[in-house]
Amino acid sequence: MTWMNVASLLVSALLSQAVGEVKEPPVRLTGAAGWSGRYVPGEFTPAWVDVDNPTSKDKELLLEVCWAVSSSGQPVSEPTRDGLHGRTGPVHELSLFMPARARKRASFVLLAPGGDGLSVWAFAKDVEKDRAAAFAELTLRPVAPGRRLVAGVGRAKLTGFDALGIDLAACPADELPEDWRGYASLQALIWLDGRGDEIRSQAQIDAL
């Protein structure tokens, strides 16, 4: 075997190893909770989570959502569901089959606890591998005692309500809750310039 053959074999082996070590992007979670990031303690509040599977493989995921102390009060920067500090209330679970390179939105309603410094946390677990796949913190803040919450559907802005003790929240039509309890914290819902064709599901219409 000549040195040229040896070199060729070494290059082929290194290339094969490099290809084998290419890592696919991880599952991603994004979302929002409350009405423009606000909630009323003691009332149900909506939350939604977008789950992205950018990999080339189908995945069985378990999505878990709960209230807990915000990231500023967590002992680590990347908490796990089991290690989450200051969790309060139940953990809401949803099993999701995620085809390769797919995105799905999951909608929840959660009973808001009292107190400040809380966030809604979402965790995705890879069922087949039995390990955490992704997490996201959905930040929000409570409406001040004595104030009320009104939401407008669309992108137009309402004005003149602050003096009446009303906090205003803007909500695109595609982010409306899929459970009627998600509206419990609102004094009113005003349909502004929201487009009906932006509604994603029949469940959103039923909730309205």
PDB file of C-alpha atoms in Angstrom:
ATOM      1  CA  MET A   1       0.000   0.000   0.000  1.00  0.00           C
ATOM      2  CA  THR A   2       1.456   3.362  -1.022  1.00  0.00           C
ATOM      3  CA  TRP A   3       1.511   6.459   1.137  1.00  0.00           C
ATOM      4  CA  MET A   4      -1.168   7.919  -1.176  1.00  0.00           C
ATOM      5  CA  ASN A   5      -3.531   5.060  -0.331  1.00  0.00           C
ATOM      6  CA  VAL A   6      -2.837   5.470   3.371  1.00  0.00           C
ATOM      7  CA  ALA A   7      -3.518   9.205   3.205  1.00  0.00           C
ATOM      8  CA  SER A   8      -6.736   8.602   1.297  1.00  0.00           C
ATOM      9  CA  LEU A   9      -7.957   6.121   3.896  1.00  0.00           C
ATOM     10  CA  LEU A  10      -7.132   8.500   6.751  1.00  0.00           C
ATOM     11  CA  VAL A  11      -9.005  11.368   5.104  1.00  0.00           C
ATOM     12  CA  SER A  12     -12.034   9.129   4.481  1.00  0.00           C
ATOM     13  CA  ALA A  13     -12.050   7.983   8.100  1.00  0.00           C
ATOM     14  CA  LEU A  14     -11.820  11.552   9.410  1.00  0.00           C
ATOM     15  CA  LEU A  15     -14.635  12.711   7.134  1.00  0.00           C
ATOM     16  CA  SER A  16     -16.863   9.834   8.228  1.00  0.00           C
ATOM     17  CA  GLN A  17     -16.211  10.662  11.872  1.00  0.00           C
ATOM     18  CA  ALA A  18     -16.977  14.344  11.321  1.00  0.00           C
ATOM     19  CA  VAL A  19     -20.248  13.552   9.552  1.00  0.00           C
ATOM     20  CA  GLY A  20     -21.230  11.181  12.347  1.00  0.00           C
ATOM     21  CA  GLU A  21     -20.639  13.912  14.948  1.00  0.00           C
ATOM     22  CA  VAL A  22     -22.908  16.502  13.286  1.00  0.00           C
ATOM     23  CA  LYS A  23     -25.598  17.393  15.807  1.00  0.00           C
ATOM     24  CA  GLU A  24     -29.101  18.322  14.799  1.00  0.00           C
ATOM     25  CA  PRO A  25     -30.666  21.440  16.325  1.00  0.00           C
ATOM     26  CA  PRO A  26     -32.602  20.785  19.531  1.00  0.00           C
ATOM     27  CA  VAL A  27     -36.330  20.965  20.141  1.00  0.00           C
ATOM     28  CA  ARG A  28     -37.378  24.549  20.908  1.00  0.00           C
ATOM     29  CA  LEU A  29     -40.144  26.005  23.080  1.00  0.00           C
ATOM     30  CA  THR A  30     -41.478  29.554  22.809  1.00  0.00           C
ATOM     31  CA  GLY A  31     -44.705  31.099  24.018  1.00  0.00           C
ATOM     32  CA  ALA A  32     -46.473  33.611  26.211  1.00  0.00           C
ATOM     33  CA  ALA A  33     -48.678  33.682  29.298  1.00  0.00           C
ATOM     34  CA  GLY A  34     -51.317  36.071  30.576  1.00  0.00           C
ATOM     35  CA  TRP A  35     -52.845  38.972  28.682  1.00  0.00           C
ATOM     36  CA  SER A  36     -49.911  40.981  27.292  1.00  0.00           C
ATOM     37  CA  GLY A  37     -47.923  39.430  30.105  1.00  0.00           C
ATOM     38  CA  ARG A  38     -50.385  40.352  32.865  1.00  0.00           C
ATOM     39  CA  TYR A  39     -52.571  38.212  35.072  1.00  0.00           C
ATOM     40  CA  VAL A  40     -55.048  38.573  37.926  1.00  0.00           C
ATOM     41  CA  PRO A  41     -54.116  36.547  41.047  1.00  0.00           C
ATOM     42  CA  GLY A  42     -56.790  34.019  41.945  1.00  0.00           C
ATOM     43  CA  GLU A  43     -58.200  33.889  38.412  1.00  0.00           C
ATOM     44  CA  PHE A  44     -57.498  31.618  35.457  1.00  0.00           C
ATOM     45  CA  THR A  45     -55.029  32.987  32.934  1.00  0.00           C
ATOM     46  CA  PRO A  46     -54.212  31.719  29.425  1.00  0.00           C
ATOM     47  CA  ALA A  47     -50.874  30.478  28.162  1.00  0.00           C
ATOM     48  CA  TRP A  48     -49.681  29.063  24.879  1.00  0.00           C
ATOM     49  CA  VAL A  49     -46.526  27.209  23.925  1.00  0.00           C
ATOM     50  CA  ASP A  50     -45.131  26.718  20.425  1.00  0.00           C
ATOM     51  CA  VAL A  51     -43.178  23.480  20.083  1.00  0.00           C
ATOM     52  CA  ASP A  52     -40.659  23.221  17.233  1.00  0.00           C
ATOM     53  CA  ASN A  53     -39.065  19.947  16.185  1.00  0.00           C
ATOM     54  CA  PRO A  54     -36.368  20.968  13.670  1.00  0.00           C
ATOM     55  CA  THR A  55     -34.801  17.511  13.606  1.00  0.00           C
ATOM     56  CA  SER A  56     -35.126  14.854  10.890  1.00  0.00           C
ATOM     57  CA  LYS A  57     -36.813  12.410  13.299  1.00  0.00           C
ATOM     58  CA  ASP A  58     -40.358  12.146  14.646  1.00  0.00           C
ATOM     59  CA  LYS A  59     -40.546  12.620  18.408  1.00  0.00           C
ATOM     60  CA  GLU A  60     -42.909  11.717  21.220  1.00  0.00           C
ATOM     61  CA  LEU A  61     -42.833  14.594  23.699  1.00  0.00           C
ATOM     62  CA  LEU A  62     -44.407  15.188  27.076  1.00  0.00           C
ATOM     63  CA  LEU A  63     -45.129  18.881  27.591  1.00  0.00           C
ATOM     64  CA  GLU A  64     -45.368  20.051  31.227  1.00  0.00           C
ATOM     65  CA  VAL A  65     -46.476  23.549  32.261  1.00  0.00           C
ATOM     66  CA  CYS A  66     -46.618  25.022  35.765  1.00  0.00           C
ATOM     67  CA  TRP A  67     -46.148  28.112  37.938  1.00  0.00           C
ATOM     68  CA  ALA A  68     -42.903  28.662  39.824  1.00  0.00           C
ATOM     69  CA  VAL A  69     -40.532  31.365  41.010  1.00  0.00           C
ATOM     70  CA  SER A  70     -39.082  33.370  38.115  1.00  0.00           C
ATOM     71  CA  SER A  71     -35.540  32.850  36.834  1.00  0.00           C
ATOM     72  CA  SER A  72     -34.136  35.510  39.173  1.00  0.00           C
ATOM     73  CA  GLY A  73     -35.069  33.251  42.095  1.00  0.00           C
ATOM     74  CA  GLN A  74     -33.893  29.960  40.583  1.00  0.00           C
ATOM     75  CA  PRO A  75     -30.626  28.498  41.900  1.00  0.00           C
ATOM     76  CA  VAL A  76     -29.496  27.454  38.382  1.00  0.00           C
ATOM     77  CA  SER A  77     -29.759  29.113  34.984  1.00  0.00           C
ATOM     78  CA  GLU A  78     -31.279  26.065  33.269  1.00  0.00           C
ATOM     79  CA  PRO A  79     -33.692  24.439  35.716  1.00  0.00           C
ATOM     80  CA  THR A  80     -35.372  21.101  35.157  1.00  0.00           C
ATOM     81  CA  ARG A  81     -38.974  20.397  35.978  1.00  0.00           C
ATOM     82  CA  ASP A  82     -38.019  18.203  38.931  1.00  0.00           C
ATOM     83  CA  GLY A  83     -35.469  20.748  40.161  1.00  0.00           C
ATOM     84  CA  LEU A  84     -37.691  23.807  39.698  1.00  0.00           C
ATOM     85  CA  HIS A  85     -37.584  26.028  42.783  1.00  0.00           C
ATOM     86  CA  GLY A  86     -40.766  27.473  44.270  1.00  0.00           C
ATOM     87  CA  ARG A  87     -43.245  25.523  42.175  1.00  0.00           C
ATOM     88  CA  THR A  88     -46.863  26.204  43.109  1.00  0.00           C
ATOM     89  CA  GLY A  89     -50.083  24.604  41.896  1.00  0.00           C
ATOM     90  CA  PRO A  90     -50.516  21.585  39.639  1.00  0.00           C
ATOM     91  CA  VAL A  91     -48.355  20.555  36.699  1.00  0.00           C
ATOM     92  CA  HIS A  92     -50.376  20.503  33.476  1.00  0.00           C
ATOM     93  CA  GLU A  93     -49.287  17.710  31.118  1.00  0.00           C
ATOM     94  CA  LEU A  94     -49.885  17.193  27.416  1.00  0.00           C
ATOM     95  CA  SER A  95     -48.564  14.359  25.234  1.00  0.00           C
ATOM     96  CA  LEU A  96     -47.485  15.536  21.777  1.00  0.00           C
ATOM     97  CA  PHE A  97     -46.485  13.578  18.702  1.00  0.00           C
ATOM     98  CA  MET A  98     -44.114  15.866  16.801  1.00  0.00           C
ATOM     99  CA  PRO A  99     -43.361  14.891  13.200  1.00  0.00           C
ATOM    100  CA  ALA A 100     -39.934  15.776  11.867  1.00  0.00           C
ATOM    101  CA  ARG A 101     -39.519  19.483  11.080  1.00  0.00           C
ATOM    102  CA  ALA A 102     -42.964  20.330  12.444  1.00  0.00           C
ATOM    103  CA  ARG A 103     -44.382  23.016  14.710  1.00  0.00           C
ATOM    104  CA  LYS A 104     -47.419  22.763  16.959  1.00  0.00           C
ATOM    105  CA  ARG A 105     -49.083  25.152  19.390  1.00  0.00           C
ATOM    106  CA  ALA A 106     -50.410  23.958  22.740  1.00  0.00           C
ATOM    107  CA  SER A 107     -52.937  26.068  24.649  1.00  0.00           C
ATOM    108  CA  PHE A 108     -53.420  26.022  28.423  1.00  0.00           C
ATOM    109  CA  VAL A 109     -55.323  27.804  31.169  1.00  0.00           C
ATOM    110  CA  LEU A 110     -53.753  27.997  34.605  1.00  0.00           C
ATOM    111  CA  LEU A 111     -55.168  29.194  37.900  1.00  0.00           C
ATOM    112  CA  ALA A 112     -52.947  32.101  38.916  1.00  0.00           C
ATOM    113  CA  PRO A 113     -51.568  32.045  42.466  1.00  0.00           C
ATOM    114  CA  GLY A 114     -51.162  35.118  44.629  1.00  0.00           C
ATOM    115  CA  GLY A 115     -47.896  36.936  45.021  1.00  0.00           C
ATOM    116  CA  ASP A 116     -45.316  38.448  42.719  1.00  0.00           C
ATOM    117  CA  GLY A 117     -42.051  37.190  41.239  1.00  0.00           C
ATOM    118  CA  LEU A 118     -43.652  34.217  39.489  1.00  0.00           C
ATOM    119  CA  SER A 119     -43.423  32.881  35.950  1.00  0.00           C
ATOM    120  CA  VAL A 120     -45.083  30.143  33.954  1.00  0.00           C
ATOM    121  CA  TRP A 121     -42.548  27.465  33.046  1.00  0.00           C
ATOM    122  CA  ALA A 122     -42.808  24.982  30.172  1.00  0.00           C
ATOM    123  CA  PHE A 123     -40.751  21.803  29.834  1.00  0.00           C
ATOM    124  CA  ALA A 124     -40.596  19.261  27.005  1.00  0.00           C
ATOM    125  CA  LYS A 125     -39.438  15.713  27.739  1.00  0.00           C
ATOM    126  CA  ASP A 126     -38.302  13.284  25.059  1.00  0.00           C
ATOM    127  CA  VAL A 127     -40.349  10.221  25.975  1.00  0.00           C
ATOM    128  CA  GLU A 128     -38.251   7.711  24.017  1.00  0.00           C
ATOM    129  CA  LYS A 129     -34.953   8.902  25.513  1.00  0.00           C
ATOM    130  CA  ASP A 130     -36.536   9.664  28.917  1.00  0.00           C
ATOM    131  CA  ARG A 131     -34.727  12.978  29.244  1.00  0.00           C
ATOM    132  CA  ALA A 132     -35.385  16.706  29.095  1.00  0.00           C
ATOM    133  CA  ALA A 133     -35.518  18.141  25.581  1.00  0.00           C
ATOM    134  CA  ALA A 134     -36.230  21.858  26.102  1.00  0.00           C
ATOM    135  CA  PHE A 135     -37.617  24.441  28.499  1.00  0.00           C
ATOM    136  CA  ALA A 136     -38.949  27.998  28.380  1.00  0.00           C
ATOM    137  CA  GLU A 137     -39.836  30.656  30.934  1.00  0.00           C
ATOM    138  CA  LEU A 138     -42.971  32.667  30.143  1.00  0.00           C
ATOM    139  CA  THR A 139     -42.648  35.885  32.123  1.00  0.00           C
ATOM    140  CA  LEU A 140     -45.628  37.899  33.358  1.00  0.00           C
ATOM    141  CA  ARG A 141     -46.660  40.207  36.169  1.00  0.00           C
ATOM    142  CA  PRO A 142     -49.788  40.575  38.308  1.00  0.00           C
ATOM    143  CA  VAL A 143     -52.332  43.337  37.866  1.00  0.00           C
ATOM    144  CA  ALA A 144     -52.126  45.698  40.832  1.00  0.00           C
ATOM    145  CA  PRO A 145     -54.829  45.292  43.509  1.00  0.00           C
ATOM    146  CA  GLY A 146     -57.915  47.375  42.743  1.00  0.00           C
ATOM    147  CA  ARG A 147     -57.220  47.603  39.019  1.00  0.00           C
ATOM    148  CA  ARG A 148     -59.114  45.748  36.302  1.00  0.00           C
ATOM    149  CA  LEU A 149     -57.989  44.105  33.072  1.00  0.00           C
ATOM    150  CA  VAL A 150     -59.509  44.699  29.613  1.00  0.00           C
ATOM    151  CA  ALA A 151     -58.189  43.106  26.414  1.00  0.00           C
ATOM    152  CA  GLY A 152     -58.484  44.320  22.840  1.00  0.00           C
ATOM    153  CA  VAL A 153     -58.241  41.890  19.921  1.00  0.00           C
ATOM    154  CA  GLY A 154     -56.101  43.240  17.125  1.00  0.00           C
ATOM    155  CA  ARG A 155     -53.250  45.680  16.754  1.00  0.00           C
ATOM    156  CA  ALA A 156     -55.121  48.955  17.222  1.00  0.00           C
ATOM    157  CA  LYS A 157     -54.434  50.684  20.540  1.00  0.00           C
ATOM    158  CA  LEU A 158     -57.016  51.700  23.106  1.00  0.00           C
ATOM    159  CA  THR A 159     -56.395  54.868  25.119  1.00  0.00           C
ATOM    160  CA  GLY A 160     -57.936  56.766  28.000  1.00  0.00           C
ATOM    161  CA  PHE A 161     -58.568  53.816  30.313  1.00  0.00           C
ATOM    162  CA  ASP A 162     -55.731  54.277  32.792  1.00  0.00           C
ATOM    163  CA  ALA A 163     -57.547  56.949  34.780  1.00  0.00           C
ATOM    164  CA  LEU A 164     -60.442  54.501  35.204  1.00  0.00           C
ATOM    165  CA  GLY A 165     -58.208  51.989  36.961  1.00  0.00           C
ATOM    166  CA  ILE A 166     -58.102  49.696  33.936  1.00  0.00           C
ATOM    167  CA  ASP A 167     -55.042  47.954  32.501  1.00  0.00           C
ATOM    168  CA  LEU A 168     -55.248  47.372  28.755  1.00  0.00           C
ATOM    169  CA  ALA A 169     -53.894  44.294  27.014  1.00  0.00           C
ATOM    170  CA  ALA A 170     -53.506  43.746  23.273  1.00  0.00           C
ATOM    171  CA  CYS A 171     -54.078  40.263  21.906  1.00  0.00           C
ATOM    172  CA  PRO A 172     -53.747  39.028  18.308  1.00  0.00           C
ATOM    173  CA  ALA A 173     -56.625  36.769  17.281  1.00  0.00           C
ATOM    174  CA  ASP A 174     -54.350  33.747  16.889  1.00  0.00           C
ATOM    175  CA  GLU A 175     -53.378  33.964  20.589  1.00  0.00           C
ATOM    176  CA  LEU A 176     -56.930  33.827  21.988  1.00  0.00           C
ATOM    177  CA  PRO A 177     -57.527  31.039  24.537  1.00  0.00           C
ATOM    178  CA  GLU A 178     -58.989  27.680  23.555  1.00  0.00           C
ATOM    179  CA  ASP A 179     -60.755  27.349  26.924  1.00  0.00           C
ATOM    180  CA  TRP A 180     -63.460  29.777  28.099  1.00  0.00           C
ATOM    181  CA  ARG A 181     -61.879  29.901  31.557  1.00  0.00           C
ATOM    182  CA  GLY A 182     -58.988  31.823  30.031  1.00  0.00           C
ATOM    183  CA  TYR A 183     -61.278  34.871  29.863  1.00  0.00           C
ATOM    184  CA  ALA A 184     -62.163  34.760  33.572  1.00  0.00           C
ATOM    185  CA  SER A 185     -59.687  37.469  34.547  1.00  0.00           C
ATOM    186  CA  LEU A 186     -61.043  40.014  32.036  1.00  0.00           C
ATOM    187  CA  GLN A 187     -63.634  42.674  32.735  1.00  0.00           C
ATOM    188  CA  ALA A 188     -64.237  42.967  29.002  1.00  0.00           C
ATOM    189  CA  LEU A 189     -62.949  41.771  25.641  1.00  0.00           C
ATOM    190  CA  ILE A 190     -63.132  44.373  22.865  1.00  0.00           C
ATOM    191  CA  TRP A 191     -62.799  43.250  19.257  1.00  0.00           C
ATOM    192  CA  LEU A 192     -60.840  45.979  17.477  1.00  0.00           C
ATOM    193  CA  ASP A 193     -59.191  45.339  14.115  1.00  0.00           C
ATOM    194  CA  GLY A 194     -58.512  41.652  14.731  1.00  0.00           C
ATOM    195  CA  ARG A 195     -59.060  39.456  11.698  1.00  0.00           C
ATOM    196  CA  GLY A 196     -61.332  36.461  11.956  1.00  0.00           C
ATOM    197  CA  ASP A 197     -59.173  34.455   9.569  1.00  0.00           C
ATOM    198  CA  GLU A 198     -56.318  34.659  12.100  1.00  0.00           C
ATOM    199  CA  ILE A 199     -58.214  32.394  14.499  1.00  0.00           C
ATOM    200  CA  ARG A 200     -56.431  29.039  14.472  1.00  0.00           C
ATOM    201  CA  SER A 201     -59.000  26.567  15.781  1.00  0.00           C
ATOM    202  CA  GLN A 202     -62.651  25.794  16.400  1.00  0.00           C
ATOM    203  CA  ALA A 203     -61.799  25.568  20.099  1.00  0.00           C
ATOM    204  CA  GLN A 204     -60.982  29.277  20.114  1.00  0.00           C
ATOM    205  CA  ILE A 205     -64.373  30.077  18.579  1.00  0.00           C
ATOM    206  CA  ASP A 206     -66.152  27.822  21.081  1.00  0.00           C
ATOM    207  CA  ALA A 207     -64.328  29.511  23.970  1.00  0.00           C
ATOM    208  CA  LEU A 208     -65.478  32.931  22.754  1.00  0.00           C
TER     209      LEU A 208
END
